[in-house]
Short mmCIF file of C-alpha atoms and ligand atoms in Angstrom, two decimals:
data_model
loop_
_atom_site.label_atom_id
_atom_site.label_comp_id
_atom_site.label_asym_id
_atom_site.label_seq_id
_atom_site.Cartn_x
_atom_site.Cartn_y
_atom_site.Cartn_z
CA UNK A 174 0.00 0.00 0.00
CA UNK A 175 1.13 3.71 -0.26
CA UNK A 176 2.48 5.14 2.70
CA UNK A 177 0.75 7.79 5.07
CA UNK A 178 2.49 11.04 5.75
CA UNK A 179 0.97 13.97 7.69
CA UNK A 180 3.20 17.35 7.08
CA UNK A 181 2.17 20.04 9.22
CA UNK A 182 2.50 23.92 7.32
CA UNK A 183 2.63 22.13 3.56
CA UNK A 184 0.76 25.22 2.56
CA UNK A 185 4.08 26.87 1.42
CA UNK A 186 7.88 26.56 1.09
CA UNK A 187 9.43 23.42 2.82
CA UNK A 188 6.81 21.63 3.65
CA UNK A 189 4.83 22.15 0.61
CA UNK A 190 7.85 21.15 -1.70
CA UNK A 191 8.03 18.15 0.30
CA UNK A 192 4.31 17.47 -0.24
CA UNK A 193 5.19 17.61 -3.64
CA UNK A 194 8.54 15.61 -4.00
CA UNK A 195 6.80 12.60 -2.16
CA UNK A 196 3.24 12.37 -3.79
CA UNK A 197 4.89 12.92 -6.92
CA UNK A 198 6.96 9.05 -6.07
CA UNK A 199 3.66 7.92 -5.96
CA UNK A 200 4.17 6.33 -3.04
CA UNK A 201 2.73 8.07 -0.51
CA UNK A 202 -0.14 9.82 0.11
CA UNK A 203 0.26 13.19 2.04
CA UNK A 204 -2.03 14.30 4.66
CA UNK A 205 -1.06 18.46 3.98
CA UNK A 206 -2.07 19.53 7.83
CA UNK A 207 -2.84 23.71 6.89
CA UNK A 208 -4.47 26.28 9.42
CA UNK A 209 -5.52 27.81 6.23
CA UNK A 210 -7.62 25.24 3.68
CA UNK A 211 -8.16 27.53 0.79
CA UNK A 212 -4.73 28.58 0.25
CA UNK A 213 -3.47 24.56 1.27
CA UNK A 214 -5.45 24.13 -1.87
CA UNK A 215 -4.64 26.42 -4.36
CA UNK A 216 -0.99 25.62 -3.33
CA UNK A 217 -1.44 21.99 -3.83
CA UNK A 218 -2.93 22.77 -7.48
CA UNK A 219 -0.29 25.11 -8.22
CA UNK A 220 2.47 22.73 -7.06
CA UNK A 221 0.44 20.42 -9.45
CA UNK A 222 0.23 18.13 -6.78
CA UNK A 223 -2.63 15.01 -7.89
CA UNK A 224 -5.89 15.57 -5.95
CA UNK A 225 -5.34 11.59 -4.92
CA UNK A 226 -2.08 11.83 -3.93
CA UNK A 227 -3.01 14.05 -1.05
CA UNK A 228 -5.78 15.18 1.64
CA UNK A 229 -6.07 18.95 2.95
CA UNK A 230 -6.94 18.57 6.57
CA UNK A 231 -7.65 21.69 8.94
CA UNK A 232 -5.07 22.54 11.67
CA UNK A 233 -4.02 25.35 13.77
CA UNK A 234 -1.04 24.66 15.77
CA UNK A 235 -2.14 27.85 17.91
CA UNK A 236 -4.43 26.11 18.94
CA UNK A 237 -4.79 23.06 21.08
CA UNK A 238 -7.91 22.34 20.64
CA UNK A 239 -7.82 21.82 16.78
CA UNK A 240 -4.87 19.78 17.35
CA UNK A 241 -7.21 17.41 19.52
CA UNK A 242 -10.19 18.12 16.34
CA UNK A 243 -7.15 17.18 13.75
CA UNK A 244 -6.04 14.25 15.48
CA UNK A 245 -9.73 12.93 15.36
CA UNK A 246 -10.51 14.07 11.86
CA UNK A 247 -7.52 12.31 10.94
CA UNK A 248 -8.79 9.03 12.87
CA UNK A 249 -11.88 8.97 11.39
CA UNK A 250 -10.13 9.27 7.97
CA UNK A 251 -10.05 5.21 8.65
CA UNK A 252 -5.92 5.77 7.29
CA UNK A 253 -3.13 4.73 9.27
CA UNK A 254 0.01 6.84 10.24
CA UNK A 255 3.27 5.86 9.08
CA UNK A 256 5.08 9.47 9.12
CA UNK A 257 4.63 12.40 10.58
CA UNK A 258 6.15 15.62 9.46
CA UNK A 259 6.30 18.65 12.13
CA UNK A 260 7.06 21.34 10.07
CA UNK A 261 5.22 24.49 10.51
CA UNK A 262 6.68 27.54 11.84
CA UNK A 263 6.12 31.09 12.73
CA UNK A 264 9.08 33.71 13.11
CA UNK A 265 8.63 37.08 14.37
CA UNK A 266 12.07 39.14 13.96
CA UNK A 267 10.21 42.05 14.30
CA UNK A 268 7.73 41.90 16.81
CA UNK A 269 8.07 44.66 19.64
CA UNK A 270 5.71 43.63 21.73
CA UNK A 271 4.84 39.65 22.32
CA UNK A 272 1.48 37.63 20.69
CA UNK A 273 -0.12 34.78 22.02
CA UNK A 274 -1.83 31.51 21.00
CA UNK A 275 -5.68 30.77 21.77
CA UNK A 276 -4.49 29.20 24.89
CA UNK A 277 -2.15 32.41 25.40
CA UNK A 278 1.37 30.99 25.21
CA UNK A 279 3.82 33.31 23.03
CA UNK A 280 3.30 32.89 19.59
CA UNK A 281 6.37 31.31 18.52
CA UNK A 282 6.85 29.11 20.89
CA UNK A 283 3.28 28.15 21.08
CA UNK A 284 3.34 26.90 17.60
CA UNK A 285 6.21 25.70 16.74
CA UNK A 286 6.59 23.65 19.88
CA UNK A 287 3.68 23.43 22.07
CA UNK A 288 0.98 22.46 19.20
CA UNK A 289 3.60 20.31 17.55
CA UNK A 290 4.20 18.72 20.94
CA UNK A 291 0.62 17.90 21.72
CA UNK A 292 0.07 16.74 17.94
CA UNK A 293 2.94 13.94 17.71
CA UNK A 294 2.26 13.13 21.66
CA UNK A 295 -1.37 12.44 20.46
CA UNK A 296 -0.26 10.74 16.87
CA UNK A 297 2.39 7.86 18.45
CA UNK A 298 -0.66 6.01 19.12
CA UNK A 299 -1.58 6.01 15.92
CA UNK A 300 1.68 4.93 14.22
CA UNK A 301 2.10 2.60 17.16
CA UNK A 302 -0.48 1.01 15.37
CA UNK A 303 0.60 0.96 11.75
CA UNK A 304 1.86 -2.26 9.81
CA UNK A 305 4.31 0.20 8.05
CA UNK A 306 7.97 -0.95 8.34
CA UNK A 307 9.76 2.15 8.70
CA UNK A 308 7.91 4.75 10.97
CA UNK A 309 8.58 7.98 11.36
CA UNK A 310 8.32 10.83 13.66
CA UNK A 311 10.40 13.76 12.01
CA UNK A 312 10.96 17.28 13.41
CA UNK A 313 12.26 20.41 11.21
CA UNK A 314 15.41 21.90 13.28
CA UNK A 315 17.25 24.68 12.40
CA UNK A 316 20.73 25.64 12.81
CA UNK A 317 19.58 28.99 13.75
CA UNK A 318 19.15 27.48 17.59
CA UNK A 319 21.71 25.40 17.67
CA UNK A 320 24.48 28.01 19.05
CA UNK A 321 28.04 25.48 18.34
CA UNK A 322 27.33 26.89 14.42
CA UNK A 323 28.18 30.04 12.81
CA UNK A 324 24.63 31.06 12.29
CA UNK A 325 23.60 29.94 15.17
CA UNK A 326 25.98 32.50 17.25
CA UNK A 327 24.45 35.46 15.60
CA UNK A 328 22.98 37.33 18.67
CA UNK A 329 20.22 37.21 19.91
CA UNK A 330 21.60 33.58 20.98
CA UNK A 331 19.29 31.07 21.85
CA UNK A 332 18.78 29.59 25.69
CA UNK A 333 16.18 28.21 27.33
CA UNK A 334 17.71 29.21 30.92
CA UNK A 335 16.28 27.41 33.61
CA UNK A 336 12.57 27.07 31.81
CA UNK A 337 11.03 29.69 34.39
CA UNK A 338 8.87 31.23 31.67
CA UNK A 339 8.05 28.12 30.37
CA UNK A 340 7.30 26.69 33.29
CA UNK A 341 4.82 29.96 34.49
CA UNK A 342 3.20 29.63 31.18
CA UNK A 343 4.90 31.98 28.51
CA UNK A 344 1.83 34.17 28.84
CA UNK A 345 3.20 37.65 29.43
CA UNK A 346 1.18 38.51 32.59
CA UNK A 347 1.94 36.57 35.83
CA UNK A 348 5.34 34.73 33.67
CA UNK A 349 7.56 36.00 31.01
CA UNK A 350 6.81 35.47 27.06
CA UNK A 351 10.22 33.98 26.77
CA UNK A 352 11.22 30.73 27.97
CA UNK A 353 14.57 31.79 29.97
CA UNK A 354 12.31 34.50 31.58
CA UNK A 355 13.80 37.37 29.81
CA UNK A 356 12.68 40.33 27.80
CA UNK A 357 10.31 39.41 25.19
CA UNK A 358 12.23 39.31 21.83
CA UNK A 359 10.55 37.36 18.71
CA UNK A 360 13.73 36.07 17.02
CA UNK A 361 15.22 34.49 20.39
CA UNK A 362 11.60 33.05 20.81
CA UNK A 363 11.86 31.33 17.29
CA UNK A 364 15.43 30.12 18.17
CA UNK A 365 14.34 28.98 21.68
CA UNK A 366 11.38 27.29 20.02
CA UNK A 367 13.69 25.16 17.29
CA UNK A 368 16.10 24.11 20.80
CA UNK A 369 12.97 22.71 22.36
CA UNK A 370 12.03 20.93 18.88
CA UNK A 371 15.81 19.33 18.73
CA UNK A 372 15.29 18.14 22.29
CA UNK A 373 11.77 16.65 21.55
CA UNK A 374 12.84 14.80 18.66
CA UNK A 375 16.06 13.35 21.46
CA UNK A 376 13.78 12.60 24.22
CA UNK A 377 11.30 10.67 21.84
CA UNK A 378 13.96 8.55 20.60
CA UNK A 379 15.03 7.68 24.14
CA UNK A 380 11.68 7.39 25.43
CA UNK A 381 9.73 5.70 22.51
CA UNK A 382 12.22 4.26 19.78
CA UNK A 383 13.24 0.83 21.64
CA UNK A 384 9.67 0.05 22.66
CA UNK A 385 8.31 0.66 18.98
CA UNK A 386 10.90 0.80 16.49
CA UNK A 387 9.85 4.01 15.32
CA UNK A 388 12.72 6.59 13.51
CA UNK A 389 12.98 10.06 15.42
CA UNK A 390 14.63 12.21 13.28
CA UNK A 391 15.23 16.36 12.99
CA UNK A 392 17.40 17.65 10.23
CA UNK A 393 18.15 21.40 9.05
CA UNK A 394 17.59 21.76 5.25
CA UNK A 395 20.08 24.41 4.47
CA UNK A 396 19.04 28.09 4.55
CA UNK A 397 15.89 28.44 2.20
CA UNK A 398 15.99 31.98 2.19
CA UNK A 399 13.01 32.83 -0.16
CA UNK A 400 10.39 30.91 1.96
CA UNK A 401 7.31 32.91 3.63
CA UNK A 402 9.43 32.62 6.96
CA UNK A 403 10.80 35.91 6.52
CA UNK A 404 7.42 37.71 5.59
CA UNK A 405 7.54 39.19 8.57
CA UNK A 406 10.88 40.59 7.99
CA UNK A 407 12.00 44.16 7.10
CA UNK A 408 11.92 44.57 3.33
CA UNK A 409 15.70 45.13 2.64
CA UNK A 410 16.62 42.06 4.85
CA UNK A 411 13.93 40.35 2.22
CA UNK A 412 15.68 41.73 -0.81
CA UNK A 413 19.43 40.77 0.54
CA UNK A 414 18.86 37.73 2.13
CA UNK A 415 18.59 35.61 -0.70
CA UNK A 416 21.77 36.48 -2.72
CA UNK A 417 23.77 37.28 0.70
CA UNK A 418 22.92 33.26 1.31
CA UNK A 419 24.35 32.20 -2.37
CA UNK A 420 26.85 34.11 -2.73
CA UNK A 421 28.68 34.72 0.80
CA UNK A 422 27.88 32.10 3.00
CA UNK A 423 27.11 29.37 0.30
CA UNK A 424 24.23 27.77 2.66
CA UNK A 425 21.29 28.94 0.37
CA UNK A 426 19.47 25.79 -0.57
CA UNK A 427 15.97 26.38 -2.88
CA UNK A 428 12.31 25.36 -2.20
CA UNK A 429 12.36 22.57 -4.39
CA UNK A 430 16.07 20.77 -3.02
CA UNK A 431 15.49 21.53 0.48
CA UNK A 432 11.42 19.59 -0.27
CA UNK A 433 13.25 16.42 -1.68
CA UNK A 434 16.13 16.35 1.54
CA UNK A 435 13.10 16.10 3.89
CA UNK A 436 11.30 13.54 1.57
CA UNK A 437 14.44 11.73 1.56
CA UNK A 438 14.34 11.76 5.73
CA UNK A 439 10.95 10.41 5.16
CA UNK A 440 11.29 7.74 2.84
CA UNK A 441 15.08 6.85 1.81
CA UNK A 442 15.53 3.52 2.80
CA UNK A 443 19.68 4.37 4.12
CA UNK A 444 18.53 6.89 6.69
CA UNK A 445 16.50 4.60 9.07
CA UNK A 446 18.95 5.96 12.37
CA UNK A 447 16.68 7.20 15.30
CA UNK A 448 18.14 10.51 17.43
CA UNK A 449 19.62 11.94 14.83
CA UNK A 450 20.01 15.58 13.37
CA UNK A 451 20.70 14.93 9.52
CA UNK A 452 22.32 17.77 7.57
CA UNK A 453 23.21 18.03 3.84
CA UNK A 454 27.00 18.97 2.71
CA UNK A 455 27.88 21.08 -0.21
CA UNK A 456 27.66 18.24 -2.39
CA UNK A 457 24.05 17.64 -1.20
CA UNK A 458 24.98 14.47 0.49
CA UNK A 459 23.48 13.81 4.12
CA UNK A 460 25.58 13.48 7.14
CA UNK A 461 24.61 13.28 10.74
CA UNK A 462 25.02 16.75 12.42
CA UNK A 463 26.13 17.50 15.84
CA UNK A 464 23.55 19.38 17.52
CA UNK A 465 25.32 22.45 20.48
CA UNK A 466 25.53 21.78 24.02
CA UNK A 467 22.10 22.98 24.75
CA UNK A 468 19.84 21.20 21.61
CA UNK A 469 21.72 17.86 23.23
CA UNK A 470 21.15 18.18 26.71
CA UNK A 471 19.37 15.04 28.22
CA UNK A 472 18.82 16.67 31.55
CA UNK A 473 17.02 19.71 29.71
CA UNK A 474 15.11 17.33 27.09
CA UNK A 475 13.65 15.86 30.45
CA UNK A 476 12.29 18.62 31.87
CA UNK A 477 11.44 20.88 28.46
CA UNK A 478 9.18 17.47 27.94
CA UNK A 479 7.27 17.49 31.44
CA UNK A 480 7.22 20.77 31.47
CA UNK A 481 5.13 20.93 28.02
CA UNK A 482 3.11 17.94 29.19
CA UNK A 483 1.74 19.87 31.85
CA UNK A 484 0.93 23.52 29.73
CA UNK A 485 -0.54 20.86 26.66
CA UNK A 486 -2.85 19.11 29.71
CA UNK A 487 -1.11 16.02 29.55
CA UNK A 488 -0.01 15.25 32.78
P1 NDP B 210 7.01 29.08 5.48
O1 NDP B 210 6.60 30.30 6.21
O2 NDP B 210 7.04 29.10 4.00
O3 NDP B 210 6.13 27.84 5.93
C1 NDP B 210 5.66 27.72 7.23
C2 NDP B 210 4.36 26.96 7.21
O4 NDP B 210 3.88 26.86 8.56
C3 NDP B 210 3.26 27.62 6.39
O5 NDP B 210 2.60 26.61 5.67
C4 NDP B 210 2.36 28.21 7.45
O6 NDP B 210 1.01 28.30 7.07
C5 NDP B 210 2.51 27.17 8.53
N1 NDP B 210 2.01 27.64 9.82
C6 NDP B 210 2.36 28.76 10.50
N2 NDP B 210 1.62 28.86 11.62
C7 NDP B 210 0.80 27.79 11.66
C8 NDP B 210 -0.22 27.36 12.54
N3 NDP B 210 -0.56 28.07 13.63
N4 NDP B 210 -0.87 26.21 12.27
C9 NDP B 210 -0.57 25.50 11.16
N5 NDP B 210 0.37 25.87 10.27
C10 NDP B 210 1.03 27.01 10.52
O7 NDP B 210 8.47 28.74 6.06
P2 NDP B 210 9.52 27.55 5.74
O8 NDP B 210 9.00 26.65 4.70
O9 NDP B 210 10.82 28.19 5.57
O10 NDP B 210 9.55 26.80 7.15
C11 NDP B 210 9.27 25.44 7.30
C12 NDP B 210 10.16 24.85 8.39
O11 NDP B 210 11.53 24.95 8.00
C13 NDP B 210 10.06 25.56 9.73
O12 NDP B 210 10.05 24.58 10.75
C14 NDP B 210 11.34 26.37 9.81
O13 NDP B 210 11.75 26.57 11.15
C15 NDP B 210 12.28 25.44 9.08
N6 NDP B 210 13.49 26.03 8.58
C16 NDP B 210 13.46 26.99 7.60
C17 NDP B 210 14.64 27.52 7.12
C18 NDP B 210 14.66 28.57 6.07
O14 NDP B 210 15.76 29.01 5.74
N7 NDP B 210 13.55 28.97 5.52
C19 NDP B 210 15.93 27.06 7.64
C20 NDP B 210 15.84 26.05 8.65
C21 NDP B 210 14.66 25.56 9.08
P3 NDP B 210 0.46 29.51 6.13
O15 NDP B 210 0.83 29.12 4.72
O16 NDP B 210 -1.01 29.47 6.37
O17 NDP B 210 1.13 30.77 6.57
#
């Protein structure tokens, strides 16, 4: 049968390029997981994506309860789950003053890693269950947070601190929006948010992977500097981003190559390792990455996880 793969944000740049490299294989049907169905769709026709190859499903990751309404919509779909995808994002460089989710945790933070955290929490029961023989559970890192790389050290730095905002709630009123506790700042909040993704994907594998045999994976794609991630960005930093990624530091990868490295960390058949941050070198080969002190911290990973449990109502 074809596989199942769910891919949160595949309304536009990675994620929808990776819609489209897999469904195009024709093995796998992808469950595009949008908090906005209209443009999911005219993306997927654009993308030329075949209506059969895929299924537009509502979700806001702001939101925890339509993760709870996606995870049952996708139940009652009758499918089973062989791969999920978490890669939706939001990135707020600009922001001056913090925004919240319906559940009023900061934005970025809230969506990137809170709803994503509920939604695969919710989903290993479901690929628990498939047949498939190579599950996967793959989160989209970014080098951005992980502060032992170049681009990683550009200030502000990501660190989660001690988790006192996190722990009070991110909600700006009786805790702090940011997760260290410190002044609200949207790109540290994005950064912070990709750290706590890295350490998700960890603590799955060394919670979950023996028991089920299921892949935990992250990876960072290369700098796809002409996504909608930056919409929010000044216009000049828009204009020069682009060729200052080609040209100087070499990392720029485009929509299309960076959508068939994910597909391959969904489907290629050599990279089956669990706990591992894959990377691409300059000949577009994969290696596995080293992640910084922080993004590999077991101790954190521990308490980032129970400390999400209990703000997502799990515990
Ligand atoms: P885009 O902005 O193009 O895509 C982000 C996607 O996330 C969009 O489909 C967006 O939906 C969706 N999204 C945002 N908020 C929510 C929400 N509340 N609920 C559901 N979906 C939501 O950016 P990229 O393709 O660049 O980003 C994809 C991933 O790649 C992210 O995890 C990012 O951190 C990562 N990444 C990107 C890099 C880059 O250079 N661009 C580098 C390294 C990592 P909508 O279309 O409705 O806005």
């Amino acid at each position: 049968r074809q596989g199942c793969c769910i891919v949160t944000g595949a309304s536009s740049g990675l994620g929808l390029a990776a819609a489209k490299a897999l469904a195009e294989t024709g093995k796998w049907h992808v469950i595009m997981a949008c908090r906005d169905f209209l443009k999911a769709e005219r993306a997927a026709k654009s993308a030329g994506i075949a209506k059969e190859n895929c299924t537009i499903m509502h979700l806001d990751l702001a939101s925890l309860d339509s993760v709870r309404q996606f995870v049952d919509t996708f139940r009652r779909s009758g499918r089973a789950l062989d791969v999920l995808v978490c890669n939706a994002a939001v990135y707020l460089p600009t922001a001056k003053e913090p925004t919240f989710t319906a559940e009023g945790f900061e934005l970025s933070v809230g969506t990137n890693h809170l709803g994503h955290f509920l939604l695969s929490r919710l989903l290993l029961e479901d690929m628990k269950k498939s047949d498939y023989p190579s599950k996967r559970l793959i989160i989209v890192g970014s080098i951005t947070g992980n502060t032992n790389t170049l681009a990683g050290n550009v200030p502000p730095k990501a660190n989660l601190g001690d988790l006192r905002g996190l722990a009070g709630g991110l909600n700006g009123l009786n805790s702090s929006a940011m997760i260290d506790g410190g002044e609200f700042d949207g790109a540290k909040a994005y950064k912070d948010s990709k750290v706590c993704n890295m350490l998700t994907m960890q603590e799955f594998h060394r919670r979950f992977h023996e028991e089920t045999g299921i892949t935990f994976a992250s990876l960072y794609p290369g700098c796809i500097a002409t996504t909608g991630l930056f919409r929010e960005h000044i216009p000049l930093f828009r204009l020069l981003f682009p060729p200052f990624q080609k040209y100087i530091t070499k990392g720029f990868v485009s929509e299309e190559d960076a959508g068939k490295r994910l597909a391959q960390v969904v489907s290629d058949p050599s990279l089956t390792k669990s706990g591992v941050y894959w990377s691409w070198n300059k000949d577009s080969a994969s290696f596995e990455n080293q992640l910084s002190q922080e993004a590999s911290d077991a101790e954190k990973a521990r308490k980032v996880w129970e400390v999400s449990e209990k703000l997502v109502g799990l515990a």
